[in-house]
Coordinates of N, CA and C in Angstrom, one line a residue:
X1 N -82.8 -282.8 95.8 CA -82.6 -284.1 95.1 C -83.6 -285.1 95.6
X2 N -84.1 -285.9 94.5 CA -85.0 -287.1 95.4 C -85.2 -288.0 94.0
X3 N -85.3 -289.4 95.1 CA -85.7 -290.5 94.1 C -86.7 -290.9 93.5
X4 N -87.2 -291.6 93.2 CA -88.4 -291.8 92.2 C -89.3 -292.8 93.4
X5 N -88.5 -293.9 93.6 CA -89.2 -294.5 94.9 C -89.9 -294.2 96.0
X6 N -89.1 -293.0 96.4 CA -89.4 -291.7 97.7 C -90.4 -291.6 97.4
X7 N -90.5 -290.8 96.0 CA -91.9 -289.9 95.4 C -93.3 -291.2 95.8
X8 N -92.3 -292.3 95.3 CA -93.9 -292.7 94.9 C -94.5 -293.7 96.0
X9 N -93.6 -293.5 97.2 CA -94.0 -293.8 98.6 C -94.6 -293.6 99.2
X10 N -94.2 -291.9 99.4 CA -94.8 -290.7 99.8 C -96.1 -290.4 99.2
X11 N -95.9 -290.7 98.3 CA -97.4 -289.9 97.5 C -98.5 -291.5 97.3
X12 N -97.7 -292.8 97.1 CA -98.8 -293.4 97.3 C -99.4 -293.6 95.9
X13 N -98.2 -293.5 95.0 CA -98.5 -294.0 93.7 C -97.8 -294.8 93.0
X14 N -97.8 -295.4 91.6 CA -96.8 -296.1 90.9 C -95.3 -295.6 90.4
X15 N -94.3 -296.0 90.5 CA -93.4 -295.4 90.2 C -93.4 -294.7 88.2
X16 N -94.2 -295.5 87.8 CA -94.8 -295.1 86.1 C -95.1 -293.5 86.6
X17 N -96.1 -293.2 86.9 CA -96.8 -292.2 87.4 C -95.8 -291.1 87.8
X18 N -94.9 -291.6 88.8 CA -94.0 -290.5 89.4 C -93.0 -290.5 88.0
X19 N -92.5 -291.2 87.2 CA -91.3 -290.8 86.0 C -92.5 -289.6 85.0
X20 N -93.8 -289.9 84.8 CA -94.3 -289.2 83.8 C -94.3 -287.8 84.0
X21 N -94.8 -287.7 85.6 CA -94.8 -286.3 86.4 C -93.5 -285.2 86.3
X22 N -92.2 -286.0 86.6 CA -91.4 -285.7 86.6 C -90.8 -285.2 84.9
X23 N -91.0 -286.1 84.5 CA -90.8 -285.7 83.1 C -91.5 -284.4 82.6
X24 N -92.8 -284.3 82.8 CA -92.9 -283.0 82.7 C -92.9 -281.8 83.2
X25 N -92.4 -282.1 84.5 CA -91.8 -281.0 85.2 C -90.5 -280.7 84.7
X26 N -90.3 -281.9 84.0 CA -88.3 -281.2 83.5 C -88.7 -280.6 81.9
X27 N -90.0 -280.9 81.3 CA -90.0 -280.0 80.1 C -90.6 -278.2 79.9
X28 N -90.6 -278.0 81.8 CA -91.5 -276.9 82.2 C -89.9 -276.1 82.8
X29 N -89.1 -276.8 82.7 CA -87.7 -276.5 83.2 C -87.8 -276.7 85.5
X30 N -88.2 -276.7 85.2 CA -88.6 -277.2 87.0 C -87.5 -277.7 87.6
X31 N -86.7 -278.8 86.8 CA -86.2 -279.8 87.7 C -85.4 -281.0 86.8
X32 N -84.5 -281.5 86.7 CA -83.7 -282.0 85.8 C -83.3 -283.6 86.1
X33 N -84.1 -284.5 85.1 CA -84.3 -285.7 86.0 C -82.6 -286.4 85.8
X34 N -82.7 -287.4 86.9 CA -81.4 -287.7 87.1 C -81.5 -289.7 86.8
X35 N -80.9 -290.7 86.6 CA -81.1 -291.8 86.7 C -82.1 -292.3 88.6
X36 N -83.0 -292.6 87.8 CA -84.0 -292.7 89.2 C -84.5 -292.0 90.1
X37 N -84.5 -290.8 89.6 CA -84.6 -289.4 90.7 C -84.8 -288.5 89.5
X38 N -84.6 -287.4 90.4 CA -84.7 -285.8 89.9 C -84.0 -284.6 90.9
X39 N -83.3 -283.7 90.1 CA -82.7 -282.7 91.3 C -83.5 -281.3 90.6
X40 N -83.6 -280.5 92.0 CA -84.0 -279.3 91.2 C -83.5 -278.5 90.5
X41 N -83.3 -277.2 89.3 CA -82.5 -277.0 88.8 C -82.1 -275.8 89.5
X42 N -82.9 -275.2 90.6 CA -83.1 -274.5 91.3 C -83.5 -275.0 92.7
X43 N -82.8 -274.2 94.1 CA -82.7 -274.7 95.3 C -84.2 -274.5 95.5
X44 N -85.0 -273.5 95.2 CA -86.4 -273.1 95.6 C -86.6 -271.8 94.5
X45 N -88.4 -271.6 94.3 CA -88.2 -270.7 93.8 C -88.9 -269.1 94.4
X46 N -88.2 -268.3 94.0 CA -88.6 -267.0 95.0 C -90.0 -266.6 94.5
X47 N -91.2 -266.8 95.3 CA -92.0 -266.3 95.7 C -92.4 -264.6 95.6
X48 N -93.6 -264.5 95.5 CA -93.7 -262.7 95.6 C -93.9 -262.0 96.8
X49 N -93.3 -261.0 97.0 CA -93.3 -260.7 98.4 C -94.4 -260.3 99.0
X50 N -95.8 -260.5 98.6 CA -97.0 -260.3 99.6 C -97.0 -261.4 99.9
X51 N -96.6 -262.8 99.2 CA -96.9 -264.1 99.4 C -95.9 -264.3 101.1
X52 N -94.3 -264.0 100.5 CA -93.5 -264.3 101.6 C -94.0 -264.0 103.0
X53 N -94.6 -262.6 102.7 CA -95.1 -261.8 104.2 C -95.4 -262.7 104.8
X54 N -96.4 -263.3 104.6 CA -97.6 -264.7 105.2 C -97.0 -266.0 105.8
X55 N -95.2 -265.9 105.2 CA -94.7 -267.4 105.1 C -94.3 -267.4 106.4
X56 N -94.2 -268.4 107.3 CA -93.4 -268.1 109.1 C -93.1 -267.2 109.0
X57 N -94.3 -266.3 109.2 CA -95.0 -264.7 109.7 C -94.6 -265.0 111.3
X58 N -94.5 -265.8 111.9 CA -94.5 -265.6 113.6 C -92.8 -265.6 113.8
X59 N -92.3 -266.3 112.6 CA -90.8 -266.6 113.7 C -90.3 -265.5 112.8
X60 N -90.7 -264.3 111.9 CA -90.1 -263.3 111.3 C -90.9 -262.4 112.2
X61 N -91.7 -262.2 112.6 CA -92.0 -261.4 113.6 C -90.8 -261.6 114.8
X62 N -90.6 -262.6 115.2 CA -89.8 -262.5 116.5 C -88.2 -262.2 115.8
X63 N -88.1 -262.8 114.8 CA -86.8 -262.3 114.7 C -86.6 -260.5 114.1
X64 N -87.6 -260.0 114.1 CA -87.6 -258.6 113.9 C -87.3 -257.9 115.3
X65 N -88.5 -257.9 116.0 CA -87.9 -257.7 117.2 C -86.7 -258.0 117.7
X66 N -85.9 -258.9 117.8 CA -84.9 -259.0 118.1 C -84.0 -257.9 117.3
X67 N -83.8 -258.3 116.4 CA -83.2 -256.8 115.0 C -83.0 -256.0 115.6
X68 N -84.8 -255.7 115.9 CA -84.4 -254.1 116.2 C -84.1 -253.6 117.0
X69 N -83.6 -254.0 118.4 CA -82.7 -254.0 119.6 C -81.7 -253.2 119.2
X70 N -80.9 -253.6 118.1 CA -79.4 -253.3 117.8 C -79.5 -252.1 117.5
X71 N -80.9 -251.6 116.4 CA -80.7 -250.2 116.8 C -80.4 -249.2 117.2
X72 N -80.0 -248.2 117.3 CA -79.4 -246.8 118.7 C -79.9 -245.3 117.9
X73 N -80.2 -244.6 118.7 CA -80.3 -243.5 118.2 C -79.3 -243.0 117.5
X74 N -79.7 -242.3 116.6 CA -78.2 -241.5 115.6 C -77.8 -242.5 114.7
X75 N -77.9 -243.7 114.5 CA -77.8 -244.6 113.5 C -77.9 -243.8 112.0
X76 N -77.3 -244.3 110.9 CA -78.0 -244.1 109.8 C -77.7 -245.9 109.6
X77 N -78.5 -246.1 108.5 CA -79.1 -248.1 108.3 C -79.3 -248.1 106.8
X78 N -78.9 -249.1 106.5 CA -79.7 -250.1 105.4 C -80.4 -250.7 105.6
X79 N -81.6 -251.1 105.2 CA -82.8 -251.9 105.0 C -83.1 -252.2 103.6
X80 N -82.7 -253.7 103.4 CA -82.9 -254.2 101.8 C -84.1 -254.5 101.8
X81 N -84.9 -254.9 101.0 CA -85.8 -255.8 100.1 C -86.3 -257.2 101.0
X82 N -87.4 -257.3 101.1 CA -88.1 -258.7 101.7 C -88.7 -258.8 103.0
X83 N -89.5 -259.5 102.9 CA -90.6 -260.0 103.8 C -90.1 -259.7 105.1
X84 N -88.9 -259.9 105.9 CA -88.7 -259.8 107.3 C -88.2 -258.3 107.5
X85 N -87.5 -258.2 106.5 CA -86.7 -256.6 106.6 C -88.3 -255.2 106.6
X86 N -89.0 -256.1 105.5 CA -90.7 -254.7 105.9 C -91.0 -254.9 107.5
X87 N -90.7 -256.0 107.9 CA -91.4 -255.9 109.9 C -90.5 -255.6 110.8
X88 N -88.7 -255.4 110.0 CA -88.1 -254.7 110.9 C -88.5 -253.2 110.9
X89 N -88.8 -252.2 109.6 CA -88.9 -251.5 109.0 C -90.5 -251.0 109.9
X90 N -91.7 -251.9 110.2 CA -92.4 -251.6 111.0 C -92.1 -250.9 112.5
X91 N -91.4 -251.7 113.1 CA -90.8 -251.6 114.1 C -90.1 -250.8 114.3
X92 N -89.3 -250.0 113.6 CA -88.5 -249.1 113.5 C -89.5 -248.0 113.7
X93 N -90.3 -247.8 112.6 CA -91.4 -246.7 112.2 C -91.9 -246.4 113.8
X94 N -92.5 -247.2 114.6 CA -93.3 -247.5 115.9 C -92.1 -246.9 116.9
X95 N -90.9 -246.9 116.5 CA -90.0 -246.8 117.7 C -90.1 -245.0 117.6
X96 N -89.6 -244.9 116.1 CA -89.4 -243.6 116.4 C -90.1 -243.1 116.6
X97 N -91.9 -243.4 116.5 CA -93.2 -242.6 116.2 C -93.2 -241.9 118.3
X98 N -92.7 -243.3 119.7 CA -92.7 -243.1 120.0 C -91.5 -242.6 121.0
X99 N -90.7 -241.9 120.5 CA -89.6 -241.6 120.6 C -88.4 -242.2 121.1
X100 N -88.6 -243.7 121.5 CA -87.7 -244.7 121.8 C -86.4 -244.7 121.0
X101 N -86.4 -244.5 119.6 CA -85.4 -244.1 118.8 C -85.4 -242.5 118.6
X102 N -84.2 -242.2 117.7 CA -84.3 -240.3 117.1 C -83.1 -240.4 116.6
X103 N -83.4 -239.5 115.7 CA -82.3 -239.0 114.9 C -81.8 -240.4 113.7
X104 N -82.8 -241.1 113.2 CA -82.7 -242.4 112.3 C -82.5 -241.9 111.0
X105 N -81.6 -242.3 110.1 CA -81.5 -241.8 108.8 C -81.8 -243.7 107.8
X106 N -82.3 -243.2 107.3 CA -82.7 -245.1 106.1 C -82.3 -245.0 105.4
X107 N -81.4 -245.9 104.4 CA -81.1 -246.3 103.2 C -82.0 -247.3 103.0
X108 N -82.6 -247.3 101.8 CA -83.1 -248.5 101.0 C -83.4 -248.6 99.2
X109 N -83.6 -249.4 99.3 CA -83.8 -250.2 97.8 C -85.3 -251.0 97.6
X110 N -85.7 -250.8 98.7 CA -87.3 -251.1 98.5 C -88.2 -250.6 98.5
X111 N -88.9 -250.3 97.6 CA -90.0 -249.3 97.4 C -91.3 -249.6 98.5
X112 N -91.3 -251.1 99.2 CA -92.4 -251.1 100.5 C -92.0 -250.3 101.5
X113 N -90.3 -250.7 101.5 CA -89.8 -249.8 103.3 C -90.2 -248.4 102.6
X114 N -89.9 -247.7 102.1 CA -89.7 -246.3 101.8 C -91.3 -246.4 102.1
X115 N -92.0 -246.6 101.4 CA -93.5 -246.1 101.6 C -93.7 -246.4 102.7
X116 N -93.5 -247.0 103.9 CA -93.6 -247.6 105.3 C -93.1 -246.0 106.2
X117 N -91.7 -245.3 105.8 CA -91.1 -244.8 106.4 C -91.6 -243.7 106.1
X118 N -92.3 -243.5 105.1 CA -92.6 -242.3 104.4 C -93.6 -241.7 105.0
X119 N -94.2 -242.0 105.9 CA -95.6 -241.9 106.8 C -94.6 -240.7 108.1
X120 N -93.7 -241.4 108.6 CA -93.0 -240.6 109.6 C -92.0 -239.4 109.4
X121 N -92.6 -238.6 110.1 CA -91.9 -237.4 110.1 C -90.5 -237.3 110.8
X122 N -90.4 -237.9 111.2 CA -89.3 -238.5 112.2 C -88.1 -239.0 111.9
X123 N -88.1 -240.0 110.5 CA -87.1 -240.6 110.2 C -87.2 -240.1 109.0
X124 N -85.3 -239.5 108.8 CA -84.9 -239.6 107.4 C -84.8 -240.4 106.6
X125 N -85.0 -240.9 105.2 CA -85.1 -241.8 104.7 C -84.8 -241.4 103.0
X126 N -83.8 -242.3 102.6 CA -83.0 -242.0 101.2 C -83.5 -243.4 100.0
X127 N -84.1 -243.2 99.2 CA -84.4 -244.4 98.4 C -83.4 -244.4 97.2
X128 N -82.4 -245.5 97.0 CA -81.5 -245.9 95.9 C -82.5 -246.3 94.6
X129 N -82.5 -245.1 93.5 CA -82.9 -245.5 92.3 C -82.0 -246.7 91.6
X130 N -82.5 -247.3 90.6 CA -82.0 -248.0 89.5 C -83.0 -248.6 88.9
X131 N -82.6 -249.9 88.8 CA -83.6 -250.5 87.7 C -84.8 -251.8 88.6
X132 N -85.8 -251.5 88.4 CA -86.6 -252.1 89.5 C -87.3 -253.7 89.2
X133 N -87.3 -254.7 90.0 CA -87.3 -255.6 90.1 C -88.5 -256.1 90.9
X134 N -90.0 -255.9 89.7 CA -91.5 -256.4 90.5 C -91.4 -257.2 91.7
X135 N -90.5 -258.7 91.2 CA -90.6 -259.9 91.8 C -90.4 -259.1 93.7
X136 N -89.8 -258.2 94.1 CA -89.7 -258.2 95.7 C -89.7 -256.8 95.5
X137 N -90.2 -256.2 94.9 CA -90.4 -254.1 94.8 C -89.4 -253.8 95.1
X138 N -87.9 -253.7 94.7 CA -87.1 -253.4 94.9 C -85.6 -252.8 93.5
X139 N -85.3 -251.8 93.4 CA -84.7 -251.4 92.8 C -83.1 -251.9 93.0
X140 N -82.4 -252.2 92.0 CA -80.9 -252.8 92.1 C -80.4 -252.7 90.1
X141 N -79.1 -252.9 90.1 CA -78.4 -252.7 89.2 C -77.3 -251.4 89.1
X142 N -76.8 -251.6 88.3 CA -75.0 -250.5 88.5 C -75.8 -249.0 88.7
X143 N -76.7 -248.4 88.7 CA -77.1 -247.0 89.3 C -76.9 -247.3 90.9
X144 N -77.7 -248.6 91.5 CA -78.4 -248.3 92.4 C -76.7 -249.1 93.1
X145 N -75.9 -250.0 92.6 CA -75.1 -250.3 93.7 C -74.2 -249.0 93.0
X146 N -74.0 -248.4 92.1 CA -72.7 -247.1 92.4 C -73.3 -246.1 93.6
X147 N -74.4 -246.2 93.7 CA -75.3 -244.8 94.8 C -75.1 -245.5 96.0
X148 N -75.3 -246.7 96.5 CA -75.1 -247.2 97.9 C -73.5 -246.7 98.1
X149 N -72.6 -247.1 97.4 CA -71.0 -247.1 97.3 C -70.8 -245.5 97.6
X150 N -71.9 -244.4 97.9 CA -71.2 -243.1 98.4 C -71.6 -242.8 99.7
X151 N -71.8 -244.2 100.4 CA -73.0 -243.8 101.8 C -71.7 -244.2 102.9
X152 N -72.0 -244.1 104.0 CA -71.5 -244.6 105.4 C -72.5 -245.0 105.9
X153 N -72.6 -246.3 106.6 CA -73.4 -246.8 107.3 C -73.4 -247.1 108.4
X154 N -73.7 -247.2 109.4 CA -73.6 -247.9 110.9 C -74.0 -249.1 111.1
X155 N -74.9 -249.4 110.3 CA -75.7 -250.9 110.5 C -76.3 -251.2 108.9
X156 N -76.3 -252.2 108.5 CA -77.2 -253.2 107.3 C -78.4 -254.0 107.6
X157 N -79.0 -254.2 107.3 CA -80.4 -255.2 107.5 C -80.0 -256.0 106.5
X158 N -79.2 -257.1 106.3 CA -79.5 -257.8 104.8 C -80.3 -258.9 104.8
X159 N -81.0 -258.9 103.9 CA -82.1 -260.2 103.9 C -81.3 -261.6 103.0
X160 N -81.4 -262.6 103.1 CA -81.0 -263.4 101.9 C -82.1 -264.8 102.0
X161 N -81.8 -265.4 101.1 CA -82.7 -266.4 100.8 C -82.0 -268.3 101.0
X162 N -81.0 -268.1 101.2 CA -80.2 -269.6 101.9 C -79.0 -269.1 102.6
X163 N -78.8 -270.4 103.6 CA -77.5 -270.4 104.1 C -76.9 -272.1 104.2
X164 N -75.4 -271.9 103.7 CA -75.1 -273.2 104.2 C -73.5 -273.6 104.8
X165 N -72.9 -273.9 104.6 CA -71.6 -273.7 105.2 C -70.7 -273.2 104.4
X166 N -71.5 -273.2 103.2 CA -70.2 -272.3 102.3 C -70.4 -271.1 102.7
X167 N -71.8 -270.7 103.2 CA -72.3 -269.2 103.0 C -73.4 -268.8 102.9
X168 N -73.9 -267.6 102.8 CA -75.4 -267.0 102.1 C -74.9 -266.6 101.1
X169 N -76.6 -267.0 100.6 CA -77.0 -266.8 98.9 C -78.3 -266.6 98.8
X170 N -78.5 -265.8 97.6 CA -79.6 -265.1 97.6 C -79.7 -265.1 95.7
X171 N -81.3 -264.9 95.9 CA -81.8 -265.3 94.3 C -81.6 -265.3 93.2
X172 N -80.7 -263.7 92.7 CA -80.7 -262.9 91.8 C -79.0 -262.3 92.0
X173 N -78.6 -262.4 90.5 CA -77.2 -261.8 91.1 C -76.9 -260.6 91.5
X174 N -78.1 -259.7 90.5 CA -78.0 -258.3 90.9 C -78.3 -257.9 92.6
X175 N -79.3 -258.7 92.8 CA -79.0 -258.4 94.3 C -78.4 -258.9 95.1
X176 N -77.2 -259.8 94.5 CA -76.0 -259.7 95.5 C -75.0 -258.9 95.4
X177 N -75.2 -258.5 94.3 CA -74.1 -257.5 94.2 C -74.5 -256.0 94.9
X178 N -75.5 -255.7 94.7 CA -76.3 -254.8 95.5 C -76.2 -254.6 97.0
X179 N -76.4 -256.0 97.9 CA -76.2 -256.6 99.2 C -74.9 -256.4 99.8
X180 N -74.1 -256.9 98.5 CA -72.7 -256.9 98.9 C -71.6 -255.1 99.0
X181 N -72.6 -254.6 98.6 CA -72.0 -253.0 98.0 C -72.6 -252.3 99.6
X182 N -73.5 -253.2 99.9 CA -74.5 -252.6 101.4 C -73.3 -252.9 102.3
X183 N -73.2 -254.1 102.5 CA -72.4 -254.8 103.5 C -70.8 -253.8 103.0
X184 N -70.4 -253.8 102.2 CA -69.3 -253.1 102.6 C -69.0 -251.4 102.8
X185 N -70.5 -250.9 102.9 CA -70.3 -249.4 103.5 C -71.2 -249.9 104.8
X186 N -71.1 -250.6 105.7 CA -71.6 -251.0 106.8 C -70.6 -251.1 107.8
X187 N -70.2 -250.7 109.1 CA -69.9 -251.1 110.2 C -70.0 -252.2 110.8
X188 N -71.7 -252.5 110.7 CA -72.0 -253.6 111.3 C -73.4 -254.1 110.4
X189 N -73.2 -255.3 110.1 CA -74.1 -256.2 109.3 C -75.0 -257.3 109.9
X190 N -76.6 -257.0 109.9 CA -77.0 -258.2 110.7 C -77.7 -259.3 109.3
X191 N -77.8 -260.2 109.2 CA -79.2 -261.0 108.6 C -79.8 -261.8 109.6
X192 N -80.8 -261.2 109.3 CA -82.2 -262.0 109.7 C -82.4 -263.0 109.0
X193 N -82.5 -264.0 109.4 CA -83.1 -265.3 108.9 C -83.8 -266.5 109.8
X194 N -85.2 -266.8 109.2 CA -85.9 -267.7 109.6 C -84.8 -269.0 109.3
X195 N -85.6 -270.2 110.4 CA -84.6 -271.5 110.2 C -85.2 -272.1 108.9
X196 N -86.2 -271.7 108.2 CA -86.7 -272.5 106.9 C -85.5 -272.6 105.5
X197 N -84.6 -271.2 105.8 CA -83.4 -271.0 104.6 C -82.5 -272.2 105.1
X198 N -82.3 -272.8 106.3 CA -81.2 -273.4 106.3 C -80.8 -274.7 105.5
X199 N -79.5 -274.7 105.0 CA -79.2 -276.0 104.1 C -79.8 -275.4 102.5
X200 N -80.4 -274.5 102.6 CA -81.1 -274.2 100.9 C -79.6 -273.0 100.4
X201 N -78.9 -274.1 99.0 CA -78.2 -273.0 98.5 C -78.5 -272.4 97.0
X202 N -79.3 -271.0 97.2 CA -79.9 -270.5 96.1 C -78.7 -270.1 94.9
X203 N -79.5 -269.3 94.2 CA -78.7 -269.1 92.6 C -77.5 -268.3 92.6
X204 N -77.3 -267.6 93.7 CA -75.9 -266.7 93.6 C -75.6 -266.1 95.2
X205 N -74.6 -266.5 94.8 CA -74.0 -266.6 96.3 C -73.5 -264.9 96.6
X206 N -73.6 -265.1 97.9 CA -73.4 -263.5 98.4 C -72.1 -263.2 99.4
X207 N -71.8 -264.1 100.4 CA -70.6 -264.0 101.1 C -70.9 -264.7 101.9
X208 N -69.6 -265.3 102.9 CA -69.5 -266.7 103.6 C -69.8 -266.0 105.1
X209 N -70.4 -267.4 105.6 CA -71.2 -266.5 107.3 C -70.0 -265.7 107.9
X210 N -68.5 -265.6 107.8 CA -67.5 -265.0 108.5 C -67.9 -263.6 108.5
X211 N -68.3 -263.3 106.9 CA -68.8 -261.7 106.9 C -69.5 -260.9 107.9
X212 N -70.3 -261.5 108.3 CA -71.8 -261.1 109.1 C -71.5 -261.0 110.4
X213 N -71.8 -260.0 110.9 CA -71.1 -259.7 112.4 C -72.9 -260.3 113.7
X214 N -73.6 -259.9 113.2 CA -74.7 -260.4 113.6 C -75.5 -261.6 112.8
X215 N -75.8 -262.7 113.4 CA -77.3 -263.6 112.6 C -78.5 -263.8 114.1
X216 N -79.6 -262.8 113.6 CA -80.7 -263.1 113.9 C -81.8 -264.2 113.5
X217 N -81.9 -264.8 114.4 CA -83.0 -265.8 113.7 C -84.1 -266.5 115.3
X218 N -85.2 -266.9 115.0 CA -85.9 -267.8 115.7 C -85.4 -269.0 116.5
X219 N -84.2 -269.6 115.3 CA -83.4 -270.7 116.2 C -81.8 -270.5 116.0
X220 N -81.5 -269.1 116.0 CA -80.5 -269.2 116.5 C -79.6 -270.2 116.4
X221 N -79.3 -270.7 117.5 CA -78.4 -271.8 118.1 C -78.5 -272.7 117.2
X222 N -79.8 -273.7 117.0 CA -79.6 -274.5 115.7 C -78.5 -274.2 114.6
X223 N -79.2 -272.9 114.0 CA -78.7 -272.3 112.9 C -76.8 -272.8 112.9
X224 N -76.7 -272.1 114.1 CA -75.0 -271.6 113.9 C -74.5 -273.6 114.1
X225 N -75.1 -274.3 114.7 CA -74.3 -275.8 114.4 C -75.0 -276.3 113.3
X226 N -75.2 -275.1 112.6 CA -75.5 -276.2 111.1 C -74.3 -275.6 110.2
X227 N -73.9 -274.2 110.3 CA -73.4 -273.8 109.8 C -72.0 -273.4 109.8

């Protein structure tokens, strides 16, 4: 949400200027003007996932490593869809290549992890068909959440795209419903999340932070007194 003032403070132009901009960003659907402002009609929009890779690539690097601590041999896992879950999915690959891990079984819905895993002889690895979804290479819809719903899991990787006190939420409803079918054949559930999701509540909500037995993130501690 923001004012028209703000804009044209910020940017160092007329407030004429900022209503015309705005206006056509609400005929492009962008953003829905409000008396003296504009809110977006959307918290953010999702990005393609070679773009994400690139996005706070350092504090999704560290929050991978940390992930993959939880790890244990004998595990079987979920690993959904997105930018941080492919660099836990690296790290995994590297563990078992040097036998730090064994005996790893993968569930996924991403057609990146699977090709990532698919290199190692070492780890089993099951890919959930359905119906596939360019925007993050990932397959979801009623094939792919009835096939998660016959697994046992020991651990989840879920990625999401906001958090706020009501909860995480994530872009697409099919993949909450997908996420959510993960998390409940899981023992133990982590999300990774950079501090950039925080306060962002996206288009369909997924379940409230109580769910999540683990949150990984860069800041941590922030995170949880925000939430």
């Amino acid at each position: 949400r923001v004012r028209n003032i703000e804009l044209a403070e910020t940017l160092g132009v007329a407030e004429p200027t900022i209503r015309k901009d705005l206006d056509d960003l609400e005929s492009q659907g962008r953003l829905t003007r409000t008396h003296g402002g504009a809110i977006f009609t959307r918290a953010q929009l999702e990005p393609e996932l070679l773009i994400r890779i690139n996005q706070n690539a350092e504090a999704k690097n560290s929050i991978a490593l940390e992930a993959i601590k939880i790890v244990k041999s004998g595990y079987s896992i979920f690993i959904d869809s997105g930018s941080t879950s492919l660099r836990i999915a690296d790290l995994l690959f590297d563990r078992c290549q040097s036998g730090l891990l064994e005996n790893i079984n993968v569930l996924t819905n991403s057609l990146a992890v699977a090709q990532k895993l698919a290199a190692s002889l070492k780890i089993k690895h099951t890919v959930i068909g359905g119906t596939y979804r360019p925007v993050n290479g990932s397959f979801m819809g009623p094939l792919a959440v009835k096939t998660l719903e016959s697994f046992s899991l020991n651990l989840a990787f879920i990625g999401v795209t906001g958090v706020t006190k009501k909860g995480f939420t994530v872009s697409d409803i099919g993949e909450a419903q997908l996420k959510n079918a993960a998390i409940k054949a899981s023992q133990t559930v982590v999300v990774p999340i950079d501090s950039s999701k925080v306060g962002i509540s996206d288009f369909a909500f997924l379940c409230e932070v109580e769910e999540i037995s683990v949150i990984v993130s860069e800041k941590r501690n922030q995170i949880l007194s925000q939430i």
